Structures are given as structure tokens and as C-alpha cells.
PDB file of C-alpha atoms in Angstrom:
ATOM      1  CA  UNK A   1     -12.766   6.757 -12.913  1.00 83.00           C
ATOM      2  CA  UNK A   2     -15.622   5.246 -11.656  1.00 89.00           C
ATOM      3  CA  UNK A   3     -15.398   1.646  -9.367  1.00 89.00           C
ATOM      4  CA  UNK A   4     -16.888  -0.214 -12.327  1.00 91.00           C
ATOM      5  CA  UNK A   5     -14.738   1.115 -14.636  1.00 93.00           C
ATOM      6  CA  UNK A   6     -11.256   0.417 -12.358  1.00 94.00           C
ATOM      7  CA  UNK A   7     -12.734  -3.222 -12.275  1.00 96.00           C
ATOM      8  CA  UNK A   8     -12.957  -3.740 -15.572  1.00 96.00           C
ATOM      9  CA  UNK A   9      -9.424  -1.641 -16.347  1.00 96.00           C
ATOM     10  CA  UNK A  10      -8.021  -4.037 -13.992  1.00 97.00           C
ATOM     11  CA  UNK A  11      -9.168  -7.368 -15.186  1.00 97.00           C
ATOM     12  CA  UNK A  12      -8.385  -6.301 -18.444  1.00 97.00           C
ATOM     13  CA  UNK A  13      -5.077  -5.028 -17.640  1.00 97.00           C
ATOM     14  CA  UNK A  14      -4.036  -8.025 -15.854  1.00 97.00           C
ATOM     15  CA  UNK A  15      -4.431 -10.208 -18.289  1.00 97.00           C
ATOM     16  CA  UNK A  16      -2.848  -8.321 -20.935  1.00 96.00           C
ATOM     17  CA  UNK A  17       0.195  -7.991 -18.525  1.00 96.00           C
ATOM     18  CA  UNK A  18      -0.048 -11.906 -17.381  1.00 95.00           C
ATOM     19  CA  UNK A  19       0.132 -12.952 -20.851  1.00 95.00           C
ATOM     20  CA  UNK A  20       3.684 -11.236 -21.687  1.00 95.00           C
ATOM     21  CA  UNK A  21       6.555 -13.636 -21.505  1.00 94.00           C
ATOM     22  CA  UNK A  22       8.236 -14.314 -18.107  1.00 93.00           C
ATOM     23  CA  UNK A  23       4.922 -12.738 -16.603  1.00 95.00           C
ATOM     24  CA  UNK A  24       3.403 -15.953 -15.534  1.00 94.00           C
ATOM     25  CA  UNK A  25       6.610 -17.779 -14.610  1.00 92.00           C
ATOM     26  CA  UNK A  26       7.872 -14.428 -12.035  1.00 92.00           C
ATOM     27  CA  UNK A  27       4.199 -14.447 -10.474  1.00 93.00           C
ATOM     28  CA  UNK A  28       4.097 -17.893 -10.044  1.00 92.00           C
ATOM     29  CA  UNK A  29       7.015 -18.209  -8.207  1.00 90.00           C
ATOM     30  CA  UNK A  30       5.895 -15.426  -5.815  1.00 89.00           C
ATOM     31  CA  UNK A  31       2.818 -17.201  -5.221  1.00 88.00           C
ATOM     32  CA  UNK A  32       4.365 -20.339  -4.887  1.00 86.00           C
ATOM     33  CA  UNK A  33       7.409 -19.851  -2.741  1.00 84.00           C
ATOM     34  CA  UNK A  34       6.834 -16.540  -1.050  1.00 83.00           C
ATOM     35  CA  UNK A  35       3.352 -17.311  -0.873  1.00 84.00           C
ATOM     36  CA  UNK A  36       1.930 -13.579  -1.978  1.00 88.00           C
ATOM     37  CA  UNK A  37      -0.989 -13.063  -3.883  1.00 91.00           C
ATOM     38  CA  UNK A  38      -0.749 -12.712  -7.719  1.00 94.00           C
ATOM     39  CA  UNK A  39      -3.687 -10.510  -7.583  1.00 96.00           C
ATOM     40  CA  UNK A  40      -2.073  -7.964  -4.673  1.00 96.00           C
ATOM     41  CA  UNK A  41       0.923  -8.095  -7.001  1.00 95.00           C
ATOM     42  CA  UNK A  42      -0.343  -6.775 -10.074  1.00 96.00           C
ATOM     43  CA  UNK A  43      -2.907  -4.389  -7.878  1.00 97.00           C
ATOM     44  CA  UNK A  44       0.249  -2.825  -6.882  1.00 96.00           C
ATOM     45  CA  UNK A  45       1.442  -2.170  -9.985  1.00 96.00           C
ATOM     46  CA  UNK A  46      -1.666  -1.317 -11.806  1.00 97.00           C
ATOM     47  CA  UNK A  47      -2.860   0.961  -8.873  1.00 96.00           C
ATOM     48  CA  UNK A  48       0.492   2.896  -9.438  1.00 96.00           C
ATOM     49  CA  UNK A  49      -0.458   3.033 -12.896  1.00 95.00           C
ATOM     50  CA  UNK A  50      -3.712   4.364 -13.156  1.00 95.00           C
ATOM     51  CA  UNK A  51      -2.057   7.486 -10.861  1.00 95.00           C
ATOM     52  CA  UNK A  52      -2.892   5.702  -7.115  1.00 94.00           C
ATOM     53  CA  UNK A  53      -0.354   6.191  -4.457  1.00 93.00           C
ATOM     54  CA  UNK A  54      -1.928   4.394  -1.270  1.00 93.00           C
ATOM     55  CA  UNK A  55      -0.350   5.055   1.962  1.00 91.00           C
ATOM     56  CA  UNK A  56       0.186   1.730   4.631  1.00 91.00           C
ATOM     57  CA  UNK A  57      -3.138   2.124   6.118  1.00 92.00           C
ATOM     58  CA  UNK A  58      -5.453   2.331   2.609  1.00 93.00           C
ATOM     59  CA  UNK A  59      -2.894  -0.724   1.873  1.00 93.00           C
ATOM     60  CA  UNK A  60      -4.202  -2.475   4.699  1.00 91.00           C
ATOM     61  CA  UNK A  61      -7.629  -2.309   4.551  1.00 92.00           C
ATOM     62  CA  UNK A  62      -7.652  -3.512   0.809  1.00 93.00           C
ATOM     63  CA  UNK A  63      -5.372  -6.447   1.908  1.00 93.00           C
ATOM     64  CA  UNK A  64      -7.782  -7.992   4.496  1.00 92.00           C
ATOM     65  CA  UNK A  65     -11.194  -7.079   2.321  1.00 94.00           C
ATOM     66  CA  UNK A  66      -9.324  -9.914   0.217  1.00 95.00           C
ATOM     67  CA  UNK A  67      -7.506 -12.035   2.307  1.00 93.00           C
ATOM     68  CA  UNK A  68     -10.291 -14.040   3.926  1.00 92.00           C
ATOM     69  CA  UNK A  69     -11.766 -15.060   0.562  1.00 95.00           C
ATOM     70  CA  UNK A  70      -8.238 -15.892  -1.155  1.00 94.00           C
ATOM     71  CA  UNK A  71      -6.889 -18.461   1.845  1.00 92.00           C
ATOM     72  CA  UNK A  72     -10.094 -19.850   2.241  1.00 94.00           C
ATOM     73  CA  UNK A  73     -11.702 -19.713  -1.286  1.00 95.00           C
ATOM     74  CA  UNK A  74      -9.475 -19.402  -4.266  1.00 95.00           C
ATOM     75  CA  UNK A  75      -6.539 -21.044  -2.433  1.00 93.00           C
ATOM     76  CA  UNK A  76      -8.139 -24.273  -2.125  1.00 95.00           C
ATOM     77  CA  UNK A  77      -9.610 -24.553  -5.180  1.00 96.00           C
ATOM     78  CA  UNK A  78      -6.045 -24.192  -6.292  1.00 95.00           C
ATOM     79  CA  UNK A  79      -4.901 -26.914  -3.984  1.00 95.00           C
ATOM     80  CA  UNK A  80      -7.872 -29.527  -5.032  1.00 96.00           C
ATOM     81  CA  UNK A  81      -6.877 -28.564  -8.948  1.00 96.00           C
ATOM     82  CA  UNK A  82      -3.289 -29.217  -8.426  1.00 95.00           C
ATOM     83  CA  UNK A  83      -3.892 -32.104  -6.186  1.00 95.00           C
ATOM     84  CA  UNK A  84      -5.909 -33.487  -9.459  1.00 95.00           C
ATOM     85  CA  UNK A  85      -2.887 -33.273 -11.680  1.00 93.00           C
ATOM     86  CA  UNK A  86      -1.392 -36.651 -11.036  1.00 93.00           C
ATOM     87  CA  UNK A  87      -3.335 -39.777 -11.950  1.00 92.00           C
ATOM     88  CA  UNK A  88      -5.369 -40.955  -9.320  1.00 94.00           C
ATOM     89  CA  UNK A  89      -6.164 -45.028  -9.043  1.00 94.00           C
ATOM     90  CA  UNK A  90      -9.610 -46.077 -10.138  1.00 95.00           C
ATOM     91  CA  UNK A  91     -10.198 -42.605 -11.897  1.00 96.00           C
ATOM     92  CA  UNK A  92     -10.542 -41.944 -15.266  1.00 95.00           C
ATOM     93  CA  UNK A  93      -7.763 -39.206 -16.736  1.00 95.00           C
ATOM     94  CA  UNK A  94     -10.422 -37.623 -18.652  1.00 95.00           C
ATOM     95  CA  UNK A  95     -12.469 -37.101 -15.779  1.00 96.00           C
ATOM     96  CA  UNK A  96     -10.214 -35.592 -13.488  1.00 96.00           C
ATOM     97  CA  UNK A  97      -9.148 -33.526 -16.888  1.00 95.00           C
ATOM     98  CA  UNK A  98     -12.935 -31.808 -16.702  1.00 97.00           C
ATOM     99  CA  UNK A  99     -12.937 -31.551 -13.185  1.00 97.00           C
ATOM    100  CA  UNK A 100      -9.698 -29.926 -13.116  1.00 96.00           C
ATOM    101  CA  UNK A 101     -11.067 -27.403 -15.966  1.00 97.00           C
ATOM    102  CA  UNK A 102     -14.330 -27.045 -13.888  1.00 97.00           C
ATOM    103  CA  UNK A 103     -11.703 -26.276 -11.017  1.00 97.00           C
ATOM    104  CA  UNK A 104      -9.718 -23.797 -12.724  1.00 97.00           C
ATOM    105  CA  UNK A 105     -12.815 -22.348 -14.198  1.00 97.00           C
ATOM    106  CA  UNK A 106     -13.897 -21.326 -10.864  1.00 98.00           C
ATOM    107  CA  UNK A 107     -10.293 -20.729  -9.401  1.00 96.00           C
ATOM    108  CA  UNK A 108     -10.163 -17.586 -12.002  1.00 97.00           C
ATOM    109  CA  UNK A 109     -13.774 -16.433 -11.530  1.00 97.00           C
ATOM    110  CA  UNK A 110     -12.931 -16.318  -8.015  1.00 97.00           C
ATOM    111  CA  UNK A 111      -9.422 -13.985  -8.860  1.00 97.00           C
ATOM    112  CA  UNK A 112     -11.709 -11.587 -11.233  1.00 97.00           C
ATOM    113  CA  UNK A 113     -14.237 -11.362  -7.954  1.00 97.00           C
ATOM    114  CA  UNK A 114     -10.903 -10.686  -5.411  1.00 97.00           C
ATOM    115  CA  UNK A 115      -9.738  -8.107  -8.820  1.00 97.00           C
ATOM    116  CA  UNK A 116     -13.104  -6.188  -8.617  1.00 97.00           C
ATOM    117  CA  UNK A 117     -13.035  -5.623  -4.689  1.00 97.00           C
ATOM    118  CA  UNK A 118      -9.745  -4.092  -4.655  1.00 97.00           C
ATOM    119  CA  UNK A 119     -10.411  -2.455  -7.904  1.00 96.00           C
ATOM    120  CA  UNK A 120     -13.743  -0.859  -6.653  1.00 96.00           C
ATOM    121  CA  UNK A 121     -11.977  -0.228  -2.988  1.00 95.00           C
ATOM    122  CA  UNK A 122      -8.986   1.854  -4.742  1.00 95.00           C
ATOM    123  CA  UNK A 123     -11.140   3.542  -6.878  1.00 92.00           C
ATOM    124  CA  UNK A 124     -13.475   4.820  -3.523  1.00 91.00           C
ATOM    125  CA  UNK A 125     -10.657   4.979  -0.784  1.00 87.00           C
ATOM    126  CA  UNK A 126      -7.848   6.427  -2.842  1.00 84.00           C
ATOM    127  CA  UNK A 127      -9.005   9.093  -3.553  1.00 81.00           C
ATOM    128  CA  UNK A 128      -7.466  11.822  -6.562  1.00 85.00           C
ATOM    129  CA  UNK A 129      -5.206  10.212  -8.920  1.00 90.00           C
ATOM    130  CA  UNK A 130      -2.158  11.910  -9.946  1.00 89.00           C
ATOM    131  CA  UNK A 131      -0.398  12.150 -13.180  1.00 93.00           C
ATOM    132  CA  UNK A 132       2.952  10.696 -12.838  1.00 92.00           C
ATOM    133  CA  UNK A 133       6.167  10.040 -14.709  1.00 93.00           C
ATOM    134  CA  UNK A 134       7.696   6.250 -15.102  1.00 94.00           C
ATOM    135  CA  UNK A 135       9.791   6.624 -12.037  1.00 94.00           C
ATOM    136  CA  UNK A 136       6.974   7.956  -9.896  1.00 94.00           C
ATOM    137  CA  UNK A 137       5.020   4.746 -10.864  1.00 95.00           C
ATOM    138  CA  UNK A 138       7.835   2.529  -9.971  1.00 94.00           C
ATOM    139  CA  UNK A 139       8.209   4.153  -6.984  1.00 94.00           C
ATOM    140  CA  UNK A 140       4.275   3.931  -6.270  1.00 94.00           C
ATOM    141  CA  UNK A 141       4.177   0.226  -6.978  1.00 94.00           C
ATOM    142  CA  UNK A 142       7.193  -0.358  -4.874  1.00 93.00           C
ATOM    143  CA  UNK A 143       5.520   1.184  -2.000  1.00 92.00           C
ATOM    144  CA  UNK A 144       1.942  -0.636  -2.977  1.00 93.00           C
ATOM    145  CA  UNK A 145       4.281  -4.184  -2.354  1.00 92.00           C
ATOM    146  CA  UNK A 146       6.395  -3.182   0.326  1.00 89.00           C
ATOM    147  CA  UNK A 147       2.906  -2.491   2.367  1.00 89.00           C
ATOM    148  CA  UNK A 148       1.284  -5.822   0.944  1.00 87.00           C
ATOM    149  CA  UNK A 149       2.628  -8.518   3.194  1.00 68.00           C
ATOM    150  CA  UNK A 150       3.020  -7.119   6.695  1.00 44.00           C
ATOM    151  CA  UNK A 151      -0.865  -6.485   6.547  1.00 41.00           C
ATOM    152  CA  UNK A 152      -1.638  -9.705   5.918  1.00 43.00           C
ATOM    153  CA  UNK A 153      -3.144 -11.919   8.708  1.00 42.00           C
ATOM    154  CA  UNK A 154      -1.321 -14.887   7.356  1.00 43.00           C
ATOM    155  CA  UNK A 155       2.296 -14.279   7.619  1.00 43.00           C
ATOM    156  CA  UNK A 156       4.903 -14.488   4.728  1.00 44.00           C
ATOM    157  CA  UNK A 157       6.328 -17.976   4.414  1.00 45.00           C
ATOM    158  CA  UNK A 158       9.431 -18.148   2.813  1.00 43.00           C
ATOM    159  CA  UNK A 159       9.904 -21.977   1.309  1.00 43.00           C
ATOM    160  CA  UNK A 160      13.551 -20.909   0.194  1.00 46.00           C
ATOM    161  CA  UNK A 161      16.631 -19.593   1.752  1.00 48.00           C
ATOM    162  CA  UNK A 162      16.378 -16.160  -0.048  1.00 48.00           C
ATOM    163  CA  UNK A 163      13.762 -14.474   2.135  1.00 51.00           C
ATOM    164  CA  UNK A 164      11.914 -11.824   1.545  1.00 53.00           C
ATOM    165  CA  UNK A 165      15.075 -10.292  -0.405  1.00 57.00           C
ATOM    166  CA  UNK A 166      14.462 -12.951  -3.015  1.00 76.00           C
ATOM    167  CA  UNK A 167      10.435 -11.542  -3.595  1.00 79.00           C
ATOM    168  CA  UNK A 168      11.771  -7.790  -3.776  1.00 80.00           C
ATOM    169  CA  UNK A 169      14.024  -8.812  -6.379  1.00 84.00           C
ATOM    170  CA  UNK A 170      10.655 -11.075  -8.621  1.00 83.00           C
ATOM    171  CA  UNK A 171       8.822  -8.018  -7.945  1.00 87.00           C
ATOM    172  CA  UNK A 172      11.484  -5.740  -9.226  1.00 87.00           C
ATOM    173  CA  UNK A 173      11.121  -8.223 -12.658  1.00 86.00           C
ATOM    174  CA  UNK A 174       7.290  -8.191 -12.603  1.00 90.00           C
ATOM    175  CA  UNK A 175       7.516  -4.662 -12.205  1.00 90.00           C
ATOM    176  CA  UNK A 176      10.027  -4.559 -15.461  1.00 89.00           C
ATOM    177  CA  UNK A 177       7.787  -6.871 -17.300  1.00 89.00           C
ATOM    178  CA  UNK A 178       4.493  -5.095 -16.366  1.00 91.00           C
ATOM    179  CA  UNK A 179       5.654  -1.706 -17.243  1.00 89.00           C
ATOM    180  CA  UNK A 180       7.841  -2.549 -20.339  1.00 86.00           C
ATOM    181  CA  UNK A 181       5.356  -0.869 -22.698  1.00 69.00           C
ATOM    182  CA  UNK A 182       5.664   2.224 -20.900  1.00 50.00           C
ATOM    183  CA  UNK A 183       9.446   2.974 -21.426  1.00 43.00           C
ATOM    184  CA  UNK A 184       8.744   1.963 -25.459  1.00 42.00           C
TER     185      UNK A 184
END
């Protein structure tokens, strides 16, 4: 598969998967109170997929050839856009509407840009793929996560009591969700 052709398999991929129901709601509370990145998540999965198994240093490298750009791009466009979703005194609610739009406009051009690096990356570090069963996959993508968050500059932060425990088990259920179609 050529780079161009993982990016676009990704992308498209994605939002195929994002759109199934309890998708959004499992990623966003990964994002949210584990503080991973939606975009790392479904790499995992979809890199397992296409017949990737990436060992902790591959992992690595993808992780921080994204991780600058997410905290200080994509993540605060996200914070301005959500910061914009209560009324704000002296502003017009349809204006902050179109700049919110405008915001999330440029928060998701900014996750299809982080989806094509690591999309290109895995299709030039990775190597061979492999042809491999459903629990080979699951077992790939498993790996892919366990590997995502101790390479990251910026540590985990748990905002609940569950710890990292708690994210195994929402990746366990995005992993259900995003492979579904394969057991059918």
C-alpha cells in the first residue's frame, strides 16, 4: 500500500468507524478524561487492521511526529471551540455559532493532517503487512495502545479514580465497536 493510499484508507476508515453508535461517546471519554488522542486510538486499531504490528519503538516515533502538533495545535482549537459554547456577554449567539463552526472546521482539518502523518509513517516504517485472523488484530491493536501513552511527552492524566484500568477497559469497547463488522 502506498503512503497516500494508507492516508486516505485511514481518513476514510475513521470516519466510517466514528460514525457507528457508541463510537463517538467511548472516544470522547478517552480524550476527555484519560486525555489520549482519538486519532492514536483508532491508528491503533486501523494499523492492526490493515496487517501492521508495530513494535514499542516504531510506536514511539509515530507518537511524537504527532504529539507536538496535537497539544499545541488541534488541542487548543478544541479548547477556544468549547470555551465558545456558553453565551458570552456582549456577543451575539450567532456569531460565536460561525466562529465555533470556523473552529471546528479547522479542529478536523487539523486531525485529517495528524491522520495522514501517522498514516504515511506506518505505511514507510512498518514495513510488510501480514495477513491476520480477528484475534491477531485484537491482539495487534492491543499492543498499538498499550505502547501509545508511555511514549508520549505529556504524561497520562487521569481526571477519575479508575486509572489507566478504566482506558484499557474504553479501548477494549472501541476496539469491539471498531471491529464489529469483522466478526459479521
Amino acid at each position: 500500500m502506498t503512503p497516500e493510499r494508507a492516508a486516505e484508507d485511514f481518513w476514510e476508515w475513521s470516519i466510517e468507524v466514528y460514525a457507528r453508535p457508541g463510537m463517538k461517546d467511548a472516544l470522547l471519554k478517552l480524550q476527555d478524561r484519560h486525555h489520549l488522542n482519538v486519532n492514536l486510538i483508532l491508528w491503533a486499531i486501523w494499523a492492526a487492521q490493515a496487517g501492521w504490528k508495530l513494535d514499542e519503538e516504531k510506536i514511539e516515533e509515530l507518537t511524537r511526529a504527532v504529539d507536538q502538533f496535537t497539544r499545541y495545535g488541534i488541542e487548543r482549537l478544541r479548547e477556544v471551540r468549547r470555551y465558545l459554547s456558553s453565551p458570552k456577554k456582549g456577543f451575539s449567539e450567532r456569531d460565536l455559532g460561525e466562529l465555533r463552526d470556523e473552529l471546528l472546521d479547522a479542529e478536523i482539518k487539523g486531525e485529517r493532517m495528524v491522520q495522514t502523518r501517522l498514516a504515511v509513517l506506518t505505511a514507510t516504517v512498518a514495513g510488510e503487512r501480514e495477513t491476520m485472523d480477528l484475534d491477531d488484530i485484537m491482539s495487534a491493536a492491543r499492543t498499538h495502545f498499550a505502547n501509545i501513552g508511555p511514549s508520549l511527552e505529556k504524561p497520562v492524566l487521569l481526571a477519575d479514580s479508575h486509572g489507566f484500568a478504566a482506558a484499557g477497559e474504553l479501548f477494549e469497547e472501541v476496539l469491539q465497536l471498531a471491529l464489529s463488522e469483522e466478526t459479521a
